Coordinates of C-alpha atoms in Angstrom, one line a residue:
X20 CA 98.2 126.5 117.0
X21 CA 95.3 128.5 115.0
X22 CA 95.3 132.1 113.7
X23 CA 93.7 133.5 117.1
X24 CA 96.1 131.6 119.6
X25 CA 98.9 132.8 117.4
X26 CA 97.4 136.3 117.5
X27 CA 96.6 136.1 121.0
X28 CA 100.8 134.6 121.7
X29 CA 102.6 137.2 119.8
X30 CA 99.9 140.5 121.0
X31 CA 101.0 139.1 125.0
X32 CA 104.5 138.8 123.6
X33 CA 105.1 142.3 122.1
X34 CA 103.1 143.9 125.2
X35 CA 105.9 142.5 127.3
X36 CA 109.0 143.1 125.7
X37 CA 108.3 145.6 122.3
X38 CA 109.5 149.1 123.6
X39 CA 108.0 152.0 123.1
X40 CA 108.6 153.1 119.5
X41 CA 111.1 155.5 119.2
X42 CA 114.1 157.4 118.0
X43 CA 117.3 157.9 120.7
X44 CA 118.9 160.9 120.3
X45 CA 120.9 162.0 123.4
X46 CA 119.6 159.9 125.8
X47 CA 115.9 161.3 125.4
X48 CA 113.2 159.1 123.0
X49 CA 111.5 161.0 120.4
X50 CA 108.4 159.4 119.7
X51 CA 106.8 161.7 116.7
X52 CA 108.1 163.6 114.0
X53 CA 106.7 165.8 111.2
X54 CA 107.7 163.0 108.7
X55 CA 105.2 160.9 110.4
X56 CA 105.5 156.8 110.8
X57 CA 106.2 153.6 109.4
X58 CA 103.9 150.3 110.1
X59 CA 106.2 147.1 110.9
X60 CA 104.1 144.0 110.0
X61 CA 104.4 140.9 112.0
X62 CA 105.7 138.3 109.4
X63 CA 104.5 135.4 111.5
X64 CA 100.9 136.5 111.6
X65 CA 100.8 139.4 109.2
X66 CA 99.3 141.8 111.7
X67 CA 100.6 145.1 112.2
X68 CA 103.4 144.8 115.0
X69 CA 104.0 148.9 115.8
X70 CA 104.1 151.7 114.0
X71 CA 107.5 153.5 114.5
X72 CA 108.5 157.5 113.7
X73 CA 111.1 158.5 110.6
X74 CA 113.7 160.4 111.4
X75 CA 114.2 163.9 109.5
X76 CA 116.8 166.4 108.7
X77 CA 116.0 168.1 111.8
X78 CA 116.5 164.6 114.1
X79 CA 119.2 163.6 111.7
X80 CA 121.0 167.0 113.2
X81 CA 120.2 166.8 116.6
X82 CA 121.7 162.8 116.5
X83 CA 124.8 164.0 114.8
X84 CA 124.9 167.8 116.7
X85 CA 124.7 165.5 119.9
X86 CA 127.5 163.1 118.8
X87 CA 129.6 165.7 118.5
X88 CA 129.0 167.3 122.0
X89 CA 129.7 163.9 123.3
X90 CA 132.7 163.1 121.3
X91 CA 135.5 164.9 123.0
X92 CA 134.8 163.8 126.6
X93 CA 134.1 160.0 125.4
X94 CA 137.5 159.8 123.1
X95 CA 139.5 161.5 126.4
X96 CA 137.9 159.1 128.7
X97 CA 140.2 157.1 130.7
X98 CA 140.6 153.7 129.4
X99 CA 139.9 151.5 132.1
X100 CA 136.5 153.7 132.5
X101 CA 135.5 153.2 128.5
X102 CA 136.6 149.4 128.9
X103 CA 134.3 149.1 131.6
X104 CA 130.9 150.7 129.9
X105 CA 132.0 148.2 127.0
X106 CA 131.7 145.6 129.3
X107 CA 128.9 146.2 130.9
X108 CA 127.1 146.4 128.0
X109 CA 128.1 143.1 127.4
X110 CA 126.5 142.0 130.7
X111 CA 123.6 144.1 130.3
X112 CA 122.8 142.2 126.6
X113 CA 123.5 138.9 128.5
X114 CA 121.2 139.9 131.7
X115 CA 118.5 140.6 128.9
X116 CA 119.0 138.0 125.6
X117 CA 115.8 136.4 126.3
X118 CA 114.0 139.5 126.2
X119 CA 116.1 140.6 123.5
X120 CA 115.5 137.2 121.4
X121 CA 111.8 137.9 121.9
X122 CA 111.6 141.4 120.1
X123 CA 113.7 139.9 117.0
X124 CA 111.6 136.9 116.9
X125 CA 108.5 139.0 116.5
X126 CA 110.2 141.5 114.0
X127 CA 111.8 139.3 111.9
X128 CA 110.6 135.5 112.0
X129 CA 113.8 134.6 113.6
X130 CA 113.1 131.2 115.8
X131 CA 114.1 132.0 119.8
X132 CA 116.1 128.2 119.4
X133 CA 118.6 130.2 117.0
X134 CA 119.2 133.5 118.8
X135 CA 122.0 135.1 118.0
X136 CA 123.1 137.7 121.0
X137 CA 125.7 135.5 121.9
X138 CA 127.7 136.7 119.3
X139 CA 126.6 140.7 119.8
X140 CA 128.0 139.5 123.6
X141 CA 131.4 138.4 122.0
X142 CA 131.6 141.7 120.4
X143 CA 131.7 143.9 123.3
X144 CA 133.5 141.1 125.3
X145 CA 136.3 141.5 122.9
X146 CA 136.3 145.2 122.3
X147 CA 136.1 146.0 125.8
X148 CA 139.7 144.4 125.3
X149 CA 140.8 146.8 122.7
X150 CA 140.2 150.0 124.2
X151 CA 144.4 150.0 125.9
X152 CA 145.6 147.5 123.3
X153 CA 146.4 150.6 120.5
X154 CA 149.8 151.0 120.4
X155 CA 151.7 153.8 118.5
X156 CA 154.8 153.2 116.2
X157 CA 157.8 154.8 116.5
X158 CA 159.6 155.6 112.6
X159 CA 163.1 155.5 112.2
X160 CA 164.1 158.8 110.6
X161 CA 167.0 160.5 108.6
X162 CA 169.1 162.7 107.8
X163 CA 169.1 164.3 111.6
X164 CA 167.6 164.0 115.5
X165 CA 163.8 163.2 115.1
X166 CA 160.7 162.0 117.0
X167 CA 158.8 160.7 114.3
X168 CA 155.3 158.6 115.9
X169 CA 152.0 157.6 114.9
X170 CA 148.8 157.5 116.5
X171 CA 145.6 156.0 115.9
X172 CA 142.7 158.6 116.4
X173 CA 138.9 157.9 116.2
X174 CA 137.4 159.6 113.1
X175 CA 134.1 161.0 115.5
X176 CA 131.1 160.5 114.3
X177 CA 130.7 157.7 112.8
X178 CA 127.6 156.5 110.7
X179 CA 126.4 153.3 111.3
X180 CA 123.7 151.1 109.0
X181 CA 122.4 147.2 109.9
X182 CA 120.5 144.7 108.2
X183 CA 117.3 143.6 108.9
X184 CA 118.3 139.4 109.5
X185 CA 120.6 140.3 112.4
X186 CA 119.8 144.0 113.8
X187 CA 121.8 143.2 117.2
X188 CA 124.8 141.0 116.3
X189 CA 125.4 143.2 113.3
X190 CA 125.1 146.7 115.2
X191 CA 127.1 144.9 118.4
X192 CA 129.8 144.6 115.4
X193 CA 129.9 148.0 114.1
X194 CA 129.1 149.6 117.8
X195 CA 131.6 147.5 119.8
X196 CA 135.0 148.6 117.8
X197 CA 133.8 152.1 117.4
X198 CA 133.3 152.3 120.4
X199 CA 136.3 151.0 121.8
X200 CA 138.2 153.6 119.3
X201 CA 136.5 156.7 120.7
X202 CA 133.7 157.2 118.5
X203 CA 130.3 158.2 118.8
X204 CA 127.7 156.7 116.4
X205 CA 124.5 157.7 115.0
X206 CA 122.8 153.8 114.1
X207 CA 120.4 154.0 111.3
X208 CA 117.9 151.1 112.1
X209 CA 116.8 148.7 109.5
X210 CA 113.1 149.4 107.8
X211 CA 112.1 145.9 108.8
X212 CA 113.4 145.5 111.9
X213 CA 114.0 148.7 114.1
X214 CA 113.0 147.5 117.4
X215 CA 115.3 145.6 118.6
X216 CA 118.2 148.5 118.3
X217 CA 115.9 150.7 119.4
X218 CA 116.1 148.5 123.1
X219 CA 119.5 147.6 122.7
X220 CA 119.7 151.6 122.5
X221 CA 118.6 151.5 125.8
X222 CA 120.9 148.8 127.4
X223 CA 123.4 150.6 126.0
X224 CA 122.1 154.3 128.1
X225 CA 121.6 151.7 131.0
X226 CA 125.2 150.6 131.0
X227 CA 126.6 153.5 131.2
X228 CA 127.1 154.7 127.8
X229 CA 127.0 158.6 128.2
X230 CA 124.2 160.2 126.3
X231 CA 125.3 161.3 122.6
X232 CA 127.7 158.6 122.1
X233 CA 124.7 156.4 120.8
X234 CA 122.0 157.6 118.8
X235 CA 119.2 155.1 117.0
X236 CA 117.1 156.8 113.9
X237 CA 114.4 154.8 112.3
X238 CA 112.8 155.6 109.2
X239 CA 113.8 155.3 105.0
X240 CA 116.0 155.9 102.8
X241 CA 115.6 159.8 102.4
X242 CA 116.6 159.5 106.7
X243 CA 119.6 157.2 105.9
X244 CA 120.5 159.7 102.9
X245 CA 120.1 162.5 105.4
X246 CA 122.7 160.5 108.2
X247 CA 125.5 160.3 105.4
X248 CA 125.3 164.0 103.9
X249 CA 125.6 165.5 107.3
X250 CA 128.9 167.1 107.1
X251 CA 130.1 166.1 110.9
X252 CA 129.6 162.4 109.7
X253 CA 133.3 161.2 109.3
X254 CA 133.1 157.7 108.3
X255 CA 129.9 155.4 107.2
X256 CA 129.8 151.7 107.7
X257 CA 127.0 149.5 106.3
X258 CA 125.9 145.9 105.5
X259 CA 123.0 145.0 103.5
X260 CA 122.6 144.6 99.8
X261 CA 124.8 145.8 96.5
X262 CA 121.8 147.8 94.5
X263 CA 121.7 149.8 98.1
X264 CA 125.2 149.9 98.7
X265 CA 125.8 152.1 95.5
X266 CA 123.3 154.4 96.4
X267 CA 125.1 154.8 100.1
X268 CA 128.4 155.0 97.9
X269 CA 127.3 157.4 95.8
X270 CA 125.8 159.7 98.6
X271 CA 129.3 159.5 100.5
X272 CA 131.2 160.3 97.1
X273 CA 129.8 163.9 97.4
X274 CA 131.7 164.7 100.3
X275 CA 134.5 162.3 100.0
X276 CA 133.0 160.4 103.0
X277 CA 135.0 157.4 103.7
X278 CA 132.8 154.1 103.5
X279 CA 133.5 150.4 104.9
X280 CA 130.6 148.0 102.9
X281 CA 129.9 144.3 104.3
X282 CA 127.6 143.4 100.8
X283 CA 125.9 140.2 99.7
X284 CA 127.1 136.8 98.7
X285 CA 126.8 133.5 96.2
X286 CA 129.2 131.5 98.1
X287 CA 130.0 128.2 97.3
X288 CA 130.4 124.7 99.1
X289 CA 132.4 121.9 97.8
X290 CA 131.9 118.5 98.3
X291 CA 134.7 116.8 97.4
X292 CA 134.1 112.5 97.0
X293 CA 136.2 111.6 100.4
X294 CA 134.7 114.1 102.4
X295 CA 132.7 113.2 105.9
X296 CA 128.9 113.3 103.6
X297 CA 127.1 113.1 106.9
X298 CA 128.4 116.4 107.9
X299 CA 128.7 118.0 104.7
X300 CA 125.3 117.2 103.6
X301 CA 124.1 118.4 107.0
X302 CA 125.7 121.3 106.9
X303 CA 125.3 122.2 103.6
X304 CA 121.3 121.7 104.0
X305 CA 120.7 123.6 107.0
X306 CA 123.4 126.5 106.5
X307 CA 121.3 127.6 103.1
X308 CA 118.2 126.6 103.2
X309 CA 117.1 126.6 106.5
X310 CA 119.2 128.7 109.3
X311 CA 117.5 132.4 109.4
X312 CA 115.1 130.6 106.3
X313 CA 118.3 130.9 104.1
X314 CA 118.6 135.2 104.7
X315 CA 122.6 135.1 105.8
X316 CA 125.2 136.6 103.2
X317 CA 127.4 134.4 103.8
X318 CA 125.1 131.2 104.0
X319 CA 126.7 128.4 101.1
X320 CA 123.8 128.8 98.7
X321 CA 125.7 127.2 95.8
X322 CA 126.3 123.4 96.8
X323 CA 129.3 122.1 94.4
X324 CA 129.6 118.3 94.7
X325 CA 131.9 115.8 93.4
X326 CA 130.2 113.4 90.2
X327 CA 130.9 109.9 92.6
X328 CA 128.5 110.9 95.4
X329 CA 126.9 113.7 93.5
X330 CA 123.3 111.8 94.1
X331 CA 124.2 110.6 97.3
X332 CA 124.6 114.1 99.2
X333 CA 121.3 115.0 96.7
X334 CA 119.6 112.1 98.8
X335 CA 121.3 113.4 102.3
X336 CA 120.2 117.1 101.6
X337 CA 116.7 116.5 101.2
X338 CA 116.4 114.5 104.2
X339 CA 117.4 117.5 106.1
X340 CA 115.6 120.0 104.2
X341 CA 112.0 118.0 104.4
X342 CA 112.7 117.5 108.1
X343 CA 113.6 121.0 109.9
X344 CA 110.5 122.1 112.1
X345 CA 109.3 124.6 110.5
X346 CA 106.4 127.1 112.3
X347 CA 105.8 129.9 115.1
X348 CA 110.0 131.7 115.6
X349 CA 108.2 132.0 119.7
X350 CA 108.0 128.3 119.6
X351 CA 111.4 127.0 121.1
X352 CA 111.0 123.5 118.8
X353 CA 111.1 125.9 115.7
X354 CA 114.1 125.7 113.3
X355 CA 112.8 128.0 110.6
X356 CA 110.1 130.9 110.5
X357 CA 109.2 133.3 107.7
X358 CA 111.1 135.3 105.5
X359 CA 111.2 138.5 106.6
X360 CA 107.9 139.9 104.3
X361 CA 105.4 138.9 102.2
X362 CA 107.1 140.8 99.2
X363 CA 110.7 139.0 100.3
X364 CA 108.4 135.6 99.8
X365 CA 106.6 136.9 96.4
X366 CA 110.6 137.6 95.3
X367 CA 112.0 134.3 96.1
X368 CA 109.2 132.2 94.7
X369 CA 109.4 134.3 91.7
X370 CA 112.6 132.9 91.6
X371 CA 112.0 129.3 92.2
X372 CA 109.3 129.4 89.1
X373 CA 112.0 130.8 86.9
X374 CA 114.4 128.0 87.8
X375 CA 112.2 125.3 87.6
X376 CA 112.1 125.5 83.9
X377 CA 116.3 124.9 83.8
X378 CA 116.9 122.9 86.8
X379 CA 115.6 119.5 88.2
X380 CA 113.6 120.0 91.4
X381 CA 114.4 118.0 94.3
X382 CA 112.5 119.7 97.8
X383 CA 109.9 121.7 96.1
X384 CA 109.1 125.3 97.6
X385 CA 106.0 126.7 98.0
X386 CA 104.3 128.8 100.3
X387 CA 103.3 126.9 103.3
X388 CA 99.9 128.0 105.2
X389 CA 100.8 127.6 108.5
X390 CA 97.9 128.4 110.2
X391 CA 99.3 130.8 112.0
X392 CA 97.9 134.1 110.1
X393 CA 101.1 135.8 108.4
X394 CA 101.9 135.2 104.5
X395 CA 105.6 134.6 104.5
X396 CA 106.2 130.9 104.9
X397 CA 108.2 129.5 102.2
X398 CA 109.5 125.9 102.5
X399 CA 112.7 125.5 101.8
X400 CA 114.2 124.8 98.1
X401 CA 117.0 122.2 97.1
X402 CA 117.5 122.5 92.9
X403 CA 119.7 120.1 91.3
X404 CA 121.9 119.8 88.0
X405 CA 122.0 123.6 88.1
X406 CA 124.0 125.9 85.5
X407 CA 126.2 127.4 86.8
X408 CA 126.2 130.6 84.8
X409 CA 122.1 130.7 85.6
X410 CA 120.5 133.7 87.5
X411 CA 119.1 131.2 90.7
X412 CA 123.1 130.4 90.8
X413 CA 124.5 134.0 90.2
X414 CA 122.4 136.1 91.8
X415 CA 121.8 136.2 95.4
X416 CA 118.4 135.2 96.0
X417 CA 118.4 135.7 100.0
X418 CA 115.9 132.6 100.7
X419 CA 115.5 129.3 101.6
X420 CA 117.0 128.0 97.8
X421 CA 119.5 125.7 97.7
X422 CA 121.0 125.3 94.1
X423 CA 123.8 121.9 93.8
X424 CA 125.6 120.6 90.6
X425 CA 128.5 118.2 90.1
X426 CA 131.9 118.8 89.3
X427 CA 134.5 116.8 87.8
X428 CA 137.5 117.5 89.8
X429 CA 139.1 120.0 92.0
X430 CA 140.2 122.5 89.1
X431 CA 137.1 122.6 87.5
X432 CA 135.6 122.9 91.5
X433 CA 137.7 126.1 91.4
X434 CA 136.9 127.9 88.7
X435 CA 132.9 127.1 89.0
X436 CA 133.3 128.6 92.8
X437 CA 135.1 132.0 91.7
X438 CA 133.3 132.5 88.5
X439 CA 130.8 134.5 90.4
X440 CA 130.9 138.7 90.7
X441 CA 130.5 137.8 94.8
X442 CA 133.5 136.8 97.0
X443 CA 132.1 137.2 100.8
X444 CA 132.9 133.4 101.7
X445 CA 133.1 129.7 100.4
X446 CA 133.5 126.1 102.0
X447 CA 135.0 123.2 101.3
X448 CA 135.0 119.6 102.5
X449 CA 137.4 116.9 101.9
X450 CA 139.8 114.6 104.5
X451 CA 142.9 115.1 102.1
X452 CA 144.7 118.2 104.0
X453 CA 146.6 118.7 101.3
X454 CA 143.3 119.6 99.0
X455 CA 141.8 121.9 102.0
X456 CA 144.9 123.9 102.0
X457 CA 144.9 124.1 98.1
X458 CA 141.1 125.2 97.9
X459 CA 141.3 127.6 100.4
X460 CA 143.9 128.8 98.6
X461 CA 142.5 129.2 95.5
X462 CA 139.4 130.5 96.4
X463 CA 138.4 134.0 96.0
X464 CA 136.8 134.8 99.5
X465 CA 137.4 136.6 102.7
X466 CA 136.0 133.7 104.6
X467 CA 137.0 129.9 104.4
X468 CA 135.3 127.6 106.0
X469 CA 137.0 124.1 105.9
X470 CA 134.8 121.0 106.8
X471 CA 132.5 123.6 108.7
X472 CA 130.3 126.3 108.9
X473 CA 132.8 128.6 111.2
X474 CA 132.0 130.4 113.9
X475 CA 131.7 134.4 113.5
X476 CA 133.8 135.4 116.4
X477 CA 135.1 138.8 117.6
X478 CA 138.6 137.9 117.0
X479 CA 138.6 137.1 113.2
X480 CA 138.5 139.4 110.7
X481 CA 135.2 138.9 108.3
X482 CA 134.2 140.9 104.9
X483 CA 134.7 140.2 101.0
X484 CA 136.3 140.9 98.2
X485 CA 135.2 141.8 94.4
X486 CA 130.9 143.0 94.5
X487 CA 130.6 141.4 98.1
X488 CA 132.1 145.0 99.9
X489 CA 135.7 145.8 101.2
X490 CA 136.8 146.5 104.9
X491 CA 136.4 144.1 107.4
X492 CA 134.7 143.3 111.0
X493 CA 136.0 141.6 113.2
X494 CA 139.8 141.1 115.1
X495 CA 142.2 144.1 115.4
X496 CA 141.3 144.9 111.6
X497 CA 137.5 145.4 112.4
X498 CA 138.3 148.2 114.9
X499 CA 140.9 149.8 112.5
X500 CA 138.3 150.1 110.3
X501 CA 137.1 153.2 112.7
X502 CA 140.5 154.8 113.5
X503 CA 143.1 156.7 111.1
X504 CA 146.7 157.0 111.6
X505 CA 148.8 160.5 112.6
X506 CA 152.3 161.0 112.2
X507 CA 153.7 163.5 114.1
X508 CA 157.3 164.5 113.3
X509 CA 159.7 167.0 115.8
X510 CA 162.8 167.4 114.8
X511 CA 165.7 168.8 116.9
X512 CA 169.1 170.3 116.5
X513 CA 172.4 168.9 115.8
X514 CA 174.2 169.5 119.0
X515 CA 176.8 171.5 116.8
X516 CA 174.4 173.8 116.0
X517 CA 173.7 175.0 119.6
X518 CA 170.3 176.3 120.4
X519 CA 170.1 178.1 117.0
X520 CA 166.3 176.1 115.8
X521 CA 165.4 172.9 113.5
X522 CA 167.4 172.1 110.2
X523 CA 165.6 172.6 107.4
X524 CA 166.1 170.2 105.0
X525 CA 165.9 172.1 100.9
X526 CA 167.0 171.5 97.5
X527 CA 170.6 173.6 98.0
X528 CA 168.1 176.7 98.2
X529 CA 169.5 179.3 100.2
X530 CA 167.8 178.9 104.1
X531 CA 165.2 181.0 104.9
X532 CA 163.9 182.3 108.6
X533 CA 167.5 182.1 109.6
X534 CA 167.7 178.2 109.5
X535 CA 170.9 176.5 108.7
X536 CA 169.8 174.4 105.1
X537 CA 170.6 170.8 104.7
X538 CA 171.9 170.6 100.6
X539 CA 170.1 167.7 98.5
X540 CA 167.1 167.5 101.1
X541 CA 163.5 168.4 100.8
X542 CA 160.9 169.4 103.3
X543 CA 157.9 168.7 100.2

């Protein structure tokens, strides 16, 4: 395909399925604001895509102002009817993936064959489940007669940022258990890649989502700033890098806003020598350097294999890097598009270059002119006899760069996999159970993968530990993440005291307000 086919494809293409740039505030789309727009460049043929509005203070308030409106009829709404619109909008995303896959295809260079609103699907699936599942606990108390419960209340508005690589999934994430819990959201879109939340905004008003519950505000960081210093924002929950993560913490600090942060990765994959080296290397090679053109935070960019078939998994990882189709993400044979801009590209070959001069190059990536217009191809990278303590293996380089070294045995495997500031996820192979259990163990991660690259479904919990974020998405723990707990006490009479009030429990203090005191007890 040339430059003007390609041109000629993705124009038809956004025609049919872009919608109209927008933000959503209460059910109505604002398409122009004094702050003016933002251009959104088509990675695949570096053409401008659409030109979107940014949100202000004054939208920012009128998403939030709307939230709250909305909030007390949509956390009192009866269960069965909330669990409903949840899953409707599960149908609704399935009635419309293709469409849906289109409009991230064109945004971000993400291939139709990988998708990925199967597991925004799962998410509202599961929640939809959730919404009657909350029970309270009732706490034994003491000295006297008590009803001591907790409840689980929504915090209200909630603020809500996702990344660029996976706008829908990761908003169906964050939406579905908020949701579920009796929140309203305000959804800050991502810079690169606000149109496909922007339609999913829709689906959502479609479904049956009342209007307020869901608003979608595009624009920069002075609008995502704005989101988190409104003070009817209760709770913000974002994923995307660590350098922006400390500014959202620091924002959120000023008012003591709660945060839940879903941050980068370094994870590491060991191969250990009796492993299944077919898979592993197959795996390994597509999971890092080829899936989403290596831009997943949990994708195992650090590829730790065993000295005895150190060279032969080198051999089976290049085969499977210098084969995946790489070209046009509206092309269904395509396994790997661009990276998401030409400055991402600039970035990670800047990278490459500075590795080069440490490690031994096995694939060599380069910017690939695919005919097809855009500047953001970049094959994909396999380094070898890496050091361990090196930037290209400690710093997250969100690319198509694949960086492998050998280990000795399984405690030195160890302590190269942790010795990292990341801890989002890490792999292992081997056939000895007794060596999966004991590296899953001892590896510091929230996710394990064991002779796989695991599934992200709804009904697991998934997050990190150390400079990879805390909280987590994901099972009954991802929609706690969007409820606090209430204790309510009552406390009755002793039935020798008659009808005479509550005991008040003191220090030996003489009682006060006429209540009969309770020596050696205290109220505070």
């Amino acid at each position: 395909m040339n430059v003007t086919n390609a041109l000629e494809l993705h124009r038809a293409v956004a025609a049919e399925v872009l919608p109209e740039p927008s933000l959503h505030i209460a059910g109505s789309a604002v398409t122009s604001t004094d702050r003016g727009t933002l251009d959104r460049i088509d990675p695949t043929t570096g053409q401008l895509l659409a030109s979107f509005p940014i949100a202000g203070e004054r939208e920012v308030d009128q998403a939030v102002q709307a939230a709250r409106k909305a909030w007390p009829a949509w956390r009192r709404m009866a269960a069965d009817e909330r669990r409903r619109i949840l899953w409707n909008i599960a149908r609704a995303i399935e009635a419309h993936e293709d469409e849906l896959n289109k409009i991230v295809a064109l945004e971000t260079g993400v291939p139709l064959a990988v998708g990925g609103m199967a597991m925004a699907i799962d998410h509202f699936e599961y929640y939809a489940g959730w919404v009657d599942k909350f029970e309270g606990v009732l706490i034994s108390t003491y000295p006297g007669s008590a009803l001591d419960y907790v409840k689980y209340e929504p915090y209200g508005v909630v603020d809500v940022f996702v990344p660029f690589n996976g706008p829908i999934p990761n908003a169906a994430m964050k939406l579905a258990p908020a949701f579920a819990a009796g929140n309203c959201v305000v959804l800050k879109s991502p810079e690169l890649s606000p149109f496909g939340v922007m339609r999913l905004a829709e689906i959502c008003r479609e479904a049956g989502l009342p209007d307020g519950v869901l608003s979608v505000l595009s624009g920069d960081k002075e609008t995502g700033q704005a989101i988190i210093r409104h003070p009817d924002v209760a709770k913000v929950a974002f994923t995307g890098g660590g350098a922006v993560a400390r500014s959202v913490m620091a924002v959120a600090s000023e008012s003591l806003t709660p945060v839940v942060l879903e941050l980068g990765g370094k994870s590491a994959n060991l191969i250990f020598e009796d492993a299944d080296l077919d898979a592993a290397a197959q795996m390994a090679a597509m999971m890092s350097a080829v899936m989403l053109s290596g831009q997943g935070c949990l994708f195992p960019t650090r590829l730790m294999v065993q000295e005895s078939v150190y060279d032969e998994v080198i051999e089976r990882v290049a085969a499977v890097t210098t084969s995946a189709t790489i070209g046009d993400p509206l092309d269904p044979n395509a396994l790997m598009g661009p990276v998401i801009s030409e400055d991402a590209a600039d970035r990670i070959l800047s990278m490459v270059d500075a590795a080069r001069k440490e490690a031994r190059v096995v694939t060599d990536g380069e910017r690939i002119d695919t005919d097809l217009g855009g500047n953001c191809f970049v094959r994909p990278t396999v380094l070898a006899d890496v050091d361990n303590t090196s930037s290209i293996a400690q710093q997250e380089v969100f690319g198509p760069v694949l960086a492998m070294m050998p280990f000795k045995d399984e405690t030195q495997a160890l302590g190269m996999a942790n010795s990292t500031e990341h801890g989002l996820a890490a792999y292992v192979h081997t056939n000895n159970l007794k060596r999966a259990h004991r590296a899953a163990d001892g590896l510091v991660a929230g996710w394990i993968g064991v002779n796989s690259f695991p599934p992200m479904a709804a009904t697991a919990p998934f997050g990190g530990v150390k400079a990879s974020g805390f909280g987590r998405e994901g099972g009954r723990a991802g929609i706690e993440e969007y409820v606090y707990q209430k204790t309510s006490t009552s406390r009755f009479p002793r039935s020798e005291q008659g009808s005479r009030g509550v005991v008040m429990e003191t220090s030996g203090r003489a009682p006060r307000l006429g209540l009969r005191a309770v020596p050696g007890r205290s109220t505070c």
